[in-house]
Amino acid sequence: QAERSGAAMEPERECRVLSIQSHVVRGYVGNKAATFPLQVLGFEVDTVNSVQFSNHTGYAHWKGQVLNSDELHELYEGLKLNKVNRYDYVLTGYTRDTSFLAMVVDIVKELKQQNSNLVYVCDPVMGDKWNGEGSMYVPKDLLPVYRDKVVPVADIITPNQFEAELLTGRKIHTEKEALEVMDMLHAMGPETVVITSSDLQAPLGNDYLIALGSHRKTKADGTKMTQRIRVESPKVDAVFVGTGDLFAAMLLAWTHKHPNNLKVACEKTVSAMQHVLQRTIKSAKAQAGEGNKPNSAQLELRMVQSKKDIENPEIIVKATVL
């Protein structure tokens, strides 16, 4: 422990993230789910709110405004005029609009000209599987933009199984096929690919969910090395919102702190997720009362209450190197 606190004393170079995601007044999705964990883990976070809603759209009602691509451009221009458009990371998640997404790509390209070491972390949110059937919950015309424009400039992507299948046009039935799909995604650009959830059979049994990660590095002599891992985490029986946004933010932080160790980065990310989800479900059930199903408001992530777990997660989920 002494060694760790000693390391914390060294002043780290400021690390700044531009996060372009949705904002809600109440609750935790998008920027609200990403900002707090990143700040707790020592990052400066600059947020562009792609929407401003009263709450997430899983509630019975929601109200608010949507930022269009011209408005996004205007905000970015303001940063540029003040010469403060230098970032170490860009983070993006759920987007519904093709022109907005294309504008994000333009901004990322320009920021990469400013800083060639910039890392773009993209969660290509397009859809998911329910009972084995995949469906898109964004307009279909976003797929070609993600596939042809976004993924090629991304460095780290966090699709679920359905999104990985959409991006590559290949179905995944086995772990071997999943690894092949991740190789196809590497070939499109990103050097780190994490399939955040899948319906593959977990070796530990049906109560576990499999995530797979792959990190491809080109060594100085031009040869490529790939590290692949499998993470099995206990399923939590509830529908949470904002978990993908929290996952991507923490993965950004932990890959930054462990740049060549995807195993440790994923263990810390997934373990912290488990701590947050367990605390959330416990609290939601207590609020709902015996025998009642918790509602959207009760299932909001217990983010602030999980500060210590986010900062220094006890490793309760181990990754297997494949």
mmCIF file of C-alpha atoms in Angstrom:
data_model
loop_
_atom_site.group_PDB
_atom_site.id
_atom_site.type_symbol
_atom_site.label_atom_id
_atom_site.label_comp_id
_atom_site.label_asym_id
_atom_site.label_seq_id
_atom_site.Cartn_x
_atom_site.Cartn_y
_atom_site.Cartn_z
ATOM 1 C CA GLN A 1 0.000 0.000 0.000
ATOM 2 C CA ALA A 2 2.871 2.387 0.860
ATOM 3 C CA GLU A 3 4.273 1.935 -2.620
ATOM 4 C CA ARG A 4 0.946 2.819 -4.183
ATOM 5 C CA SER A 5 0.436 5.993 -2.146
ATOM 6 C CA GLY A 6 4.029 6.955 -2.955
ATOM 7 C CA ALA A 7 3.279 6.624 -6.651
ATOM 8 C CA ALA A 8 0.236 8.836 -6.233
ATOM 9 C CA MET A 9 2.459 11.622 -4.932
ATOM 10 C CA GLU A 10 4.257 12.082 -8.242
ATOM 11 C CA PRO A 11 2.527 14.822 -10.199
ATOM 12 C CA GLU A 12 1.022 13.114 -13.236
ATOM 13 C CA ARG A 13 0.883 15.025 -16.469
ATOM 14 C CA GLU A 14 -2.614 16.412 -16.936
ATOM 15 C CA CYS A 15 -4.692 14.075 -19.032
ATOM 16 C CA ARG A 16 -7.689 15.630 -20.756
ATOM 17 C CA VAL A 17 -10.726 13.895 -22.223
ATOM 18 C CA LEU A 18 -13.279 15.373 -24.627
ATOM 19 C CA SER A 19 -16.498 13.442 -24.011
ATOM 20 C CA ILE A 20 -19.291 13.937 -26.546
ATOM 21 C CA GLN A 21 -22.379 12.223 -25.131
ATOM 22 C CA SER A 22 -25.891 12.817 -23.899
ATOM 23 C CA HIS A 23 -26.725 14.684 -20.709
ATOM 24 C CA VAL A 24 -29.629 14.046 -18.353
ATOM 25 C CA VAL A 25 -30.748 16.315 -15.528
ATOM 26 C CA ARG A 26 -31.726 13.342 -13.378
ATOM 27 C CA GLY A 27 -29.824 10.063 -13.317
ATOM 28 C CA TYR A 28 -26.777 8.493 -14.932
ATOM 29 C CA VAL A 29 -26.356 7.902 -18.647
ATOM 30 C CA GLY A 30 -23.982 9.346 -21.238
ATOM 31 C CA ASN A 31 -21.830 12.158 -19.899
ATOM 32 C CA LYS A 32 -23.442 11.845 -16.468
ATOM 33 C CA ALA A 33 -22.245 8.219 -16.311
ATOM 34 C CA ALA A 34 -18.773 8.955 -17.724
ATOM 35 C CA THR A 35 -17.680 12.237 -16.120
ATOM 36 C CA PHE A 36 -17.697 11.349 -12.430
ATOM 37 C CA PRO A 37 -15.661 8.114 -12.769
ATOM 38 C CA LEU A 38 -13.113 9.793 -15.042
ATOM 39 C CA GLN A 39 -12.714 12.713 -12.648
ATOM 40 C CA VAL A 40 -12.392 10.384 -9.666
ATOM 41 C CA LEU A 41 -9.650 8.535 -11.578
ATOM 42 C CA GLY A 42 -7.738 11.779 -12.135
ATOM 43 C CA PHE A 43 -8.768 12.932 -15.609
ATOM 44 C CA GLU A 44 -9.822 16.411 -16.703
ATOM 45 C CA VAL A 45 -13.126 15.968 -18.551
ATOM 46 C CA ASP A 46 -14.528 18.442 -21.066
ATOM 47 C CA THR A 47 -18.114 17.542 -21.936
ATOM 48 C CA VAL A 48 -20.166 18.323 -25.013
ATOM 49 C CA ASN A 49 -23.780 17.352 -24.335
ATOM 50 C CA SER A 50 -25.243 15.877 -27.518
ATOM 51 C CA VAL A 51 -28.687 16.066 -25.944
ATOM 52 C CA GLN A 52 -30.045 17.616 -22.771
ATOM 53 C CA PHE A 53 -32.960 15.576 -21.468
ATOM 54 C CA SER A 54 -34.799 15.607 -18.152
ATOM 55 C CA ASN A 55 -33.977 11.891 -17.723
ATOM 56 C CA HIS A 56 -33.187 8.834 -19.838
ATOM 57 C CA THR A 57 -35.786 7.648 -22.331
ATOM 58 C CA GLY A 58 -36.565 4.444 -20.420
ATOM 59 C CA TYR A 59 -38.860 6.464 -18.145
ATOM 60 C CA ALA A 60 -42.538 6.986 -19.018
ATOM 61 C CA HIS A 61 -41.843 10.639 -19.900
ATOM 62 C CA TRP A 62 -38.894 12.716 -20.991
ATOM 63 C CA LYS A 63 -38.399 16.243 -22.254
ATOM 64 C CA GLY A 64 -35.465 18.175 -23.603
ATOM 65 C CA GLN A 65 -33.287 19.433 -26.408
ATOM 66 C CA VAL A 66 -31.046 17.860 -29.033
ATOM 67 C CA LEU A 67 -27.765 19.411 -30.184
ATOM 68 C CA ASN A 68 -27.367 19.420 -33.970
ATOM 69 C CA SER A 69 -24.114 19.104 -35.925
ATOM 70 C CA ASP A 70 -23.841 22.863 -36.592
ATOM 71 C CA GLU A 71 -24.131 23.566 -32.865
ATOM 72 C CA LEU A 72 -21.488 20.923 -32.135
ATOM 73 C CA HIS A 73 -19.217 22.574 -34.690
ATOM 74 C CA GLU A 74 -19.815 25.990 -33.128
ATOM 75 C CA LEU A 75 -18.799 24.748 -29.660
ATOM 76 C CA TYR A 76 -15.667 23.172 -31.099
ATOM 77 C CA GLU A 77 -14.815 26.405 -32.949
ATOM 78 C CA GLY A 78 -14.934 28.250 -29.630
ATOM 79 C CA LEU A 79 -12.364 25.859 -28.156
ATOM 80 C CA LYS A 80 -10.228 26.232 -31.271
ATOM 81 C CA LEU A 81 -10.283 30.040 -31.217
ATOM 82 C CA ASN A 82 -8.942 29.951 -27.665
ATOM 83 C CA LYS A 83 -6.332 27.343 -28.663
ATOM 84 C CA VAL A 84 -7.602 24.908 -26.027
ATOM 85 C CA ASN A 85 -8.490 22.154 -28.476
ATOM 86 C CA ARG A 86 -5.718 19.826 -27.360
ATOM 87 C CA TYR A 87 -6.870 16.487 -25.976
ATOM 88 C CA ASP A 88 -5.376 13.155 -24.968
ATOM 89 C CA TYR A 89 -8.646 11.260 -25.384
ATOM 90 C CA VAL A 90 -11.987 11.583 -27.142
ATOM 91 C CA LEU A 91 -14.901 9.495 -25.841
ATOM 92 C CA THR A 92 -18.211 9.008 -27.648
ATOM 93 C CA GLY A 93 -21.307 6.868 -27.100
ATOM 94 C CA TYR A 94 -24.953 6.893 -28.154
ATOM 95 C CA THR A 95 -25.734 9.073 -31.175
ATOM 96 C CA ARG A 96 -28.896 9.091 -33.311
ATOM 97 C CA ASP A 97 -27.933 11.469 -36.098
ATOM 98 C CA THR A 98 -25.658 10.737 -39.084
ATOM 99 C CA SER A 99 -24.530 14.336 -39.676
ATOM 100 C CA PHE A 100 -23.687 14.706 -35.967
ATOM 101 C CA LEU A 101 -21.628 11.505 -36.114
ATOM 102 C CA ALA A 102 -19.846 12.676 -39.286
ATOM 103 C CA MET A 103 -19.004 15.966 -37.526
ATOM 104 C CA VAL A 104 -17.545 13.993 -34.593
ATOM 105 C CA VAL A 105 -15.262 12.192 -37.066
ATOM 106 C CA ASP A 106 -14.087 15.529 -38.505
ATOM 107 C CA ILE A 107 -13.316 16.808 -34.994
ATOM 108 C CA VAL A 108 -11.427 13.627 -34.059
ATOM 109 C CA LYS A 109 -9.342 13.868 -37.250
ATOM 110 C CA GLU A 110 -8.458 17.482 -36.528
ATOM 111 C CA LEU A 111 -7.603 16.710 -32.884
ATOM 112 C CA LYS A 112 -5.353 13.872 -34.050
ATOM 113 C CA GLN A 113 -3.482 16.391 -36.223
ATOM 114 C CA GLN A 114 -2.996 18.501 -33.082
ATOM 115 C CA ASN A 115 -1.848 15.503 -31.037
ATOM 116 C CA SER A 116 -0.780 12.372 -32.910
ATOM 117 C CA ASN A 117 -0.968 10.361 -29.657
ATOM 118 C CA LEU A 118 -4.651 11.131 -29.136
ATOM 119 C CA VAL A 119 -6.707 8.024 -28.352
ATOM 120 C CA TYR A 120 -10.311 7.878 -29.546
ATOM 121 C CA VAL A 121 -12.514 5.578 -27.469
ATOM 122 C CA CYS A 122 -15.758 4.805 -29.275
ATOM 123 C CA ASP A 123 -18.744 2.835 -28.064
ATOM 124 C CA PRO A 124 -20.553 2.172 -31.378
ATOM 125 C CA VAL A 125 -24.034 2.088 -29.866
ATOM 126 C CA MET A 126 -26.482 0.697 -32.411
ATOM 127 C CA GLY A 127 -28.544 -2.071 -30.887
ATOM 128 C CA ASP A 128 -28.613 -5.245 -28.832
ATOM 129 C CA LYS A 129 -30.023 -8.744 -28.605
ATOM 130 C CA TRP A 130 -33.129 -9.678 -26.672
ATOM 131 C CA ASN A 131 -33.851 -13.397 -26.372
ATOM 132 C CA GLY A 132 -31.320 -14.120 -29.096
ATOM 133 C CA GLU A 133 -32.860 -11.701 -31.611
ATOM 134 C CA GLY A 134 -30.818 -8.627 -32.478
ATOM 135 C CA SER A 135 -32.441 -5.293 -33.309
ATOM 136 C CA MET A 136 -31.155 -1.797 -33.940
ATOM 137 C CA TYR A 137 -32.399 1.051 -31.771
ATOM 138 C CA VAL A 138 -30.765 3.789 -33.830
ATOM 139 C CA PRO A 139 -31.615 4.693 -37.451
ATOM 140 C CA LYS A 140 -30.215 2.103 -39.893
ATOM 141 C CA ASP A 141 -28.228 4.730 -41.810
ATOM 142 C CA LEU A 142 -25.850 5.081 -38.840
ATOM 143 C CA LEU A 143 -24.319 1.658 -39.523
ATOM 144 C CA PRO A 144 -22.375 2.651 -42.676
ATOM 145 C CA VAL A 145 -21.136 5.829 -40.941
ATOM 146 C CA TYR A 146 -19.822 3.827 -37.985
ATOM 147 C CA ARG A 147 -18.354 1.123 -40.240
ATOM 148 C CA ASP A 148 -16.754 3.334 -42.895
ATOM 149 C CA LYS A 149 -15.916 6.556 -41.058
ATOM 150 C CA VAL A 150 -15.923 6.153 -37.275
ATOM 151 C CA VAL A 151 -14.262 2.769 -36.660
ATOM 152 C CA PRO A 152 -11.298 3.569 -38.973
ATOM 153 C CA VAL A 153 -10.347 6.592 -36.800
ATOM 154 C CA ALA A 154 -11.112 4.862 -33.469
ATOM 155 C CA ASP A 155 -8.352 3.365 -31.295
ATOM 156 C CA ILE A 156 -10.492 1.543 -28.746
ATOM 157 C CA ILE A 157 -13.993 0.258 -29.517
ATOM 158 C CA THR A 158 -16.484 -1.377 -27.150
ATOM 159 C CA PRO A 159 -19.268 -2.977 -29.214
ATOM 160 C CA ASN A 160 -21.559 -5.646 -27.808
ATOM 161 C CA GLN A 161 -21.798 -8.883 -29.784
ATOM 162 C CA PHE A 162 -24.665 -7.652 -31.980
ATOM 163 C CA GLU A 163 -22.800 -4.423 -32.833
ATOM 164 C CA ALA A 164 -19.595 -6.347 -33.627
ATOM 165 C CA GLU A 165 -21.652 -8.528 -35.981
ATOM 166 C CA LEU A 166 -23.229 -5.460 -37.637
ATOM 167 C CA LEU A 167 -19.841 -3.786 -38.172
ATOM 168 C CA THR A 168 -18.233 -6.849 -39.769
ATOM 169 C CA GLY A 169 -21.261 -8.467 -41.411
ATOM 170 C CA ARG A 170 -20.370 -11.742 -39.645
ATOM 171 C CA LYS A 171 -22.436 -13.712 -37.153
ATOM 172 C CA ILE A 172 -20.815 -15.014 -33.972
ATOM 173 C CA HIS A 173 -21.771 -18.457 -32.665
ATOM 174 C CA THR A 174 -18.527 -19.557 -31.015
ATOM 175 C CA GLU A 175 -15.612 -17.977 -29.185
ATOM 176 C CA LYS A 176 -13.397 -18.781 -32.176
ATOM 177 C CA GLU A 177 -15.728 -16.811 -34.454
ATOM 178 C CA ALA A 178 -15.738 -13.948 -31.946
ATOM 179 C CA LEU A 179 -11.923 -13.810 -32.088
ATOM 180 C CA GLU A 180 -12.065 -13.784 -35.905
ATOM 181 C CA VAL A 181 -14.586 -10.915 -35.790
ATOM 182 C CA MET A 182 -12.273 -9.001 -33.426
ATOM 183 C CA ASP A 183 -9.416 -9.542 -35.905
ATOM 184 C CA MET A 184 -11.618 -8.100 -38.660
ATOM 185 C CA LEU A 185 -12.330 -5.095 -36.438
ATOM 186 C CA HIS A 186 -8.578 -4.633 -35.775
ATOM 187 C CA ALA A 187 -8.037 -4.655 -39.539
ATOM 188 C CA MET A 188 -10.535 -1.774 -39.811
ATOM 189 C CA GLY A 189 -8.396 0.410 -37.513
ATOM 190 C CA PRO A 190 -8.744 0.047 -33.723
ATOM 191 C CA GLU A 191 -5.900 -1.583 -31.833
ATOM 192 C CA THR A 192 -8.118 -2.437 -28.856
ATOM 193 C CA VAL A 193 -11.457 -4.195 -29.259
ATOM 194 C CA VAL A 194 -13.642 -5.245 -26.334
ATOM 195 C CA ILE A 195 -16.872 -7.128 -27.016
ATOM 196 C CA THR A 196 -18.594 -6.007 -23.832
ATOM 197 C CA SER A 197 -21.299 -8.668 -23.723
ATOM 198 C CA SER A 198 -22.204 -11.736 -25.727
ATOM 199 C CA ASP A 199 -24.609 -14.663 -25.668
ATOM 200 C CA LEU A 200 -21.746 -17.172 -25.806
ATOM 201 C CA GLN A 201 -21.833 -20.043 -23.313
ATOM 202 C CA ALA A 202 -19.634 -19.150 -20.334
ATOM 203 C CA PRO A 203 -17.342 -21.924 -19.013
ATOM 204 C CA LEU A 204 -18.454 -20.948 -15.479
ATOM 205 C CA GLY A 205 -22.107 -21.602 -16.399
ATOM 206 C CA ASN A 206 -25.350 -19.868 -17.368
ATOM 207 C CA ASP A 207 -25.237 -17.338 -14.547
ATOM 208 C CA TYR A 208 -22.226 -15.675 -16.146
ATOM 209 C CA LEU A 209 -21.824 -13.270 -19.027
ATOM 210 C CA ILE A 210 -18.817 -13.400 -21.329
ATOM 211 C CA ALA A 211 -16.884 -10.351 -22.494
ATOM 212 C CA LEU A 212 -13.882 -10.690 -24.804
ATOM 213 C CA GLY A 213 -10.977 -8.325 -25.320
ATOM 214 C CA SER A 214 -8.225 -8.098 -27.895
ATOM 215 C CA HIS A 215 -5.247 -5.735 -27.966
ATOM 216 C CA ARG A 216 -3.058 -5.644 -31.064
ATOM 217 C CA LYS A 217 0.283 -3.908 -30.883
ATOM 218 C CA THR A 218 2.762 -3.316 -33.673
ATOM 219 C CA LYS A 219 6.283 -3.688 -32.307
ATOM 220 C CA ALA A 220 9.226 -1.553 -33.415
ATOM 221 C CA ASP A 221 10.314 -4.220 -35.921
ATOM 222 C CA GLY A 222 6.872 -4.192 -37.542
ATOM 223 C CA THR A 223 5.649 -7.523 -36.178
ATOM 224 C CA LYS A 224 2.188 -7.598 -34.642
ATOM 225 C CA MET A 225 1.443 -8.990 -31.200
ATOM 226 C CA THR A 226 -2.099 -9.717 -30.054
ATOM 227 C CA GLN A 227 -3.204 -10.196 -26.458
ATOM 228 C CA ARG A 228 -6.626 -11.776 -26.076
ATOM 229 C CA ILE A 229 -8.661 -12.195 -22.933
ATOM 230 C CA ARG A 230 -11.989 -13.553 -21.739
ATOM 231 C CA VAL A 231 -13.845 -12.110 -18.760
ATOM 232 C CA GLU A 232 -16.772 -13.901 -17.130
ATOM 233 C CA SER A 233 -18.869 -11.773 -14.824
ATOM 234 C CA PRO A 234 -21.929 -12.768 -12.778
ATOM 235 C CA LYS A 235 -25.214 -11.797 -14.428
ATOM 236 C CA VAL A 236 -27.276 -9.267 -12.496
ATOM 237 C CA ASP A 237 -31.004 -9.731 -12.920
ATOM 238 C CA ALA A 238 -32.218 -6.261 -13.829
ATOM 239 C CA VAL A 239 -32.206 -3.850 -16.756
ATOM 240 C CA PHE A 240 -29.823 -1.004 -16.024
ATOM 241 C CA VAL A 241 -29.288 2.080 -18.176
ATOM 242 C CA GLY A 242 -25.917 3.804 -18.541
ATOM 243 C CA THR A 243 -23.813 0.708 -17.891
ATOM 244 C CA GLY A 244 -22.179 0.818 -21.338
ATOM 245 C CA ASP A 245 -21.276 4.486 -20.844
ATOM 246 C CA LEU A 246 -19.743 3.740 -17.443
ATOM 247 C CA PHE A 247 -17.879 0.744 -18.870
ATOM 248 C CA ALA A 248 -16.324 2.713 -21.747
ATOM 249 C CA ALA A 249 -15.246 5.539 -19.420
ATOM 250 C CA MET A 250 -13.582 3.207 -16.931
ATOM 251 C CA LEU A 251 -11.957 1.188 -19.716
ATOM 252 C CA LEU A 252 -10.487 4.449 -21.045
ATOM 253 C CA ALA A 253 -9.073 5.203 -17.596
ATOM 254 C CA TRP A 254 -7.684 1.740 -16.855
ATOM 255 C CA THR A 255 -6.138 1.209 -20.304
ATOM 256 C CA HIS A 256 -4.438 4.583 -19.770
ATOM 257 C CA LYS A 257 -3.052 3.431 -16.428
ATOM 258 C CA HIS A 258 -2.143 -0.070 -17.754
ATOM 259 C CA PRO A 259 -1.349 0.643 -21.427
ATOM 260 C CA ASN A 260 0.020 -2.782 -22.300
ATOM 261 C CA ASN A 261 -2.048 -4.934 -20.017
ATOM 262 C CA LEU A 262 -5.579 -5.368 -21.293
ATOM 263 C CA LYS A 263 -6.087 -8.171 -18.743
ATOM 264 C CA VAL A 264 -5.611 -5.890 -15.717
ATOM 265 C CA ALA A 265 -7.492 -2.983 -17.351
ATOM 266 C CA CYS A 266 -10.511 -5.224 -18.004
ATOM 267 C CA GLU A 267 -10.379 -6.837 -14.555
ATOM 268 C CA LYS A 268 -10.487 -3.425 -12.896
ATOM 269 C CA THR A 269 -13.216 -2.160 -15.228
ATOM 270 C CA VAL A 270 -15.466 -5.208 -14.888
ATOM 271 C CA SER A 271 -14.874 -5.542 -11.132
ATOM 272 C CA ALA A 272 -15.817 -1.892 -10.586
ATOM 273 C CA MET A 273 -18.942 -2.457 -12.736
ATOM 274 C CA GLN A 274 -19.913 -5.395 -10.518
ATOM 275 C CA HIS A 275 -19.516 -3.309 -7.356
ATOM 276 C CA VAL A 276 -21.697 -0.531 -8.822
ATOM 277 C CA LEU A 277 -24.385 -2.914 -10.132
ATOM 278 C CA GLN A 278 -24.585 -4.943 -6.907
ATOM 279 C CA ARG A 279 -24.943 -1.753 -4.864
ATOM 280 C CA THR A 280 -27.564 -0.451 -7.312
ATOM 281 C CA ILE A 281 -29.722 -3.592 -7.342
ATOM 282 C CA LYS A 282 -29.594 -3.883 -3.546
ATOM 283 C CA SER A 283 -30.655 -0.268 -3.132
ATOM 284 C CA ALA A 284 -33.354 -0.528 -5.849
ATOM 285 C CA LYS A 285 -34.917 -3.611 -4.249
ATOM 286 C CA ALA A 286 -34.927 -1.943 -0.831
ATOM 287 C CA GLN A 287 -36.650 1.129 -2.290
ATOM 288 C CA ALA A 288 -39.201 -0.896 -4.271
ATOM 289 C CA GLY A 289 -40.118 -3.043 -1.283
ATOM 290 C CA GLU A 290 -40.614 -6.798 -0.976
ATOM 291 C CA GLY A 291 -42.051 -8.413 -4.125
ATOM 292 C CA ASN A 292 -42.182 -5.203 -6.175
ATOM 293 C CA LYS A 293 -40.239 -4.664 -9.381
ATOM 294 C CA PRO A 294 -37.930 -1.619 -9.112
ATOM 295 C CA ASN A 295 -38.778 1.227 -11.516
ATOM 296 C CA SER A 296 -36.439 3.333 -13.694
ATOM 297 C CA ALA A 297 -35.819 5.942 -11.002
ATOM 298 C CA GLN A 298 -34.949 3.291 -8.411
ATOM 299 C CA LEU A 299 -32.583 1.532 -10.845
ATOM 300 C CA GLU A 300 -30.439 4.607 -11.514
ATOM 301 C CA LEU A 301 -26.777 3.653 -10.975
ATOM 302 C CA ARG A 302 -25.459 4.286 -7.447
ATOM 303 C CA MET A 303 -22.575 6.274 -8.831
ATOM 304 C CA VAL A 304 -21.610 8.656 -6.022
ATOM 305 C CA GLN A 305 -22.061 5.904 -3.429
ATOM 306 C CA SER A 306 -19.565 3.784 -5.389
ATOM 307 C CA LYS A 307 -16.780 6.376 -5.428
ATOM 308 C CA LYS A 308 -14.278 4.184 -3.546
ATOM 309 C CA ASP A 309 -14.981 1.152 -5.752
ATOM 310 C CA ILE A 310 -14.475 3.216 -8.904
ATOM 311 C CA GLU A 311 -11.264 4.733 -7.572
ATOM 312 C CA ASN A 312 -9.695 1.520 -6.318
ATOM 313 C CA PRO A 313 -11.779 -1.520 -7.300
ATOM 314 C CA GLU A 314 -11.306 -4.723 -5.355
ATOM 315 C CA ILE A 315 -10.731 -7.312 -8.100
ATOM 316 C CA ILE A 316 -13.691 -9.689 -7.861
ATOM 317 C CA VAL A 317 -13.720 -10.696 -11.537
ATOM 318 C CA LYS A 318 -10.654 -12.310 -13.090
ATOM 319 C CA ALA A 319 -9.787 -12.368 -16.788
ATOM 320 C CA THR A 320 -8.397 -15.410 -18.594
ATOM 321 C CA VAL A 321 -5.647 -14.921 -21.168
ATOM 322 C CA LEU A 322 -6.573 -16.869 -24.310
#
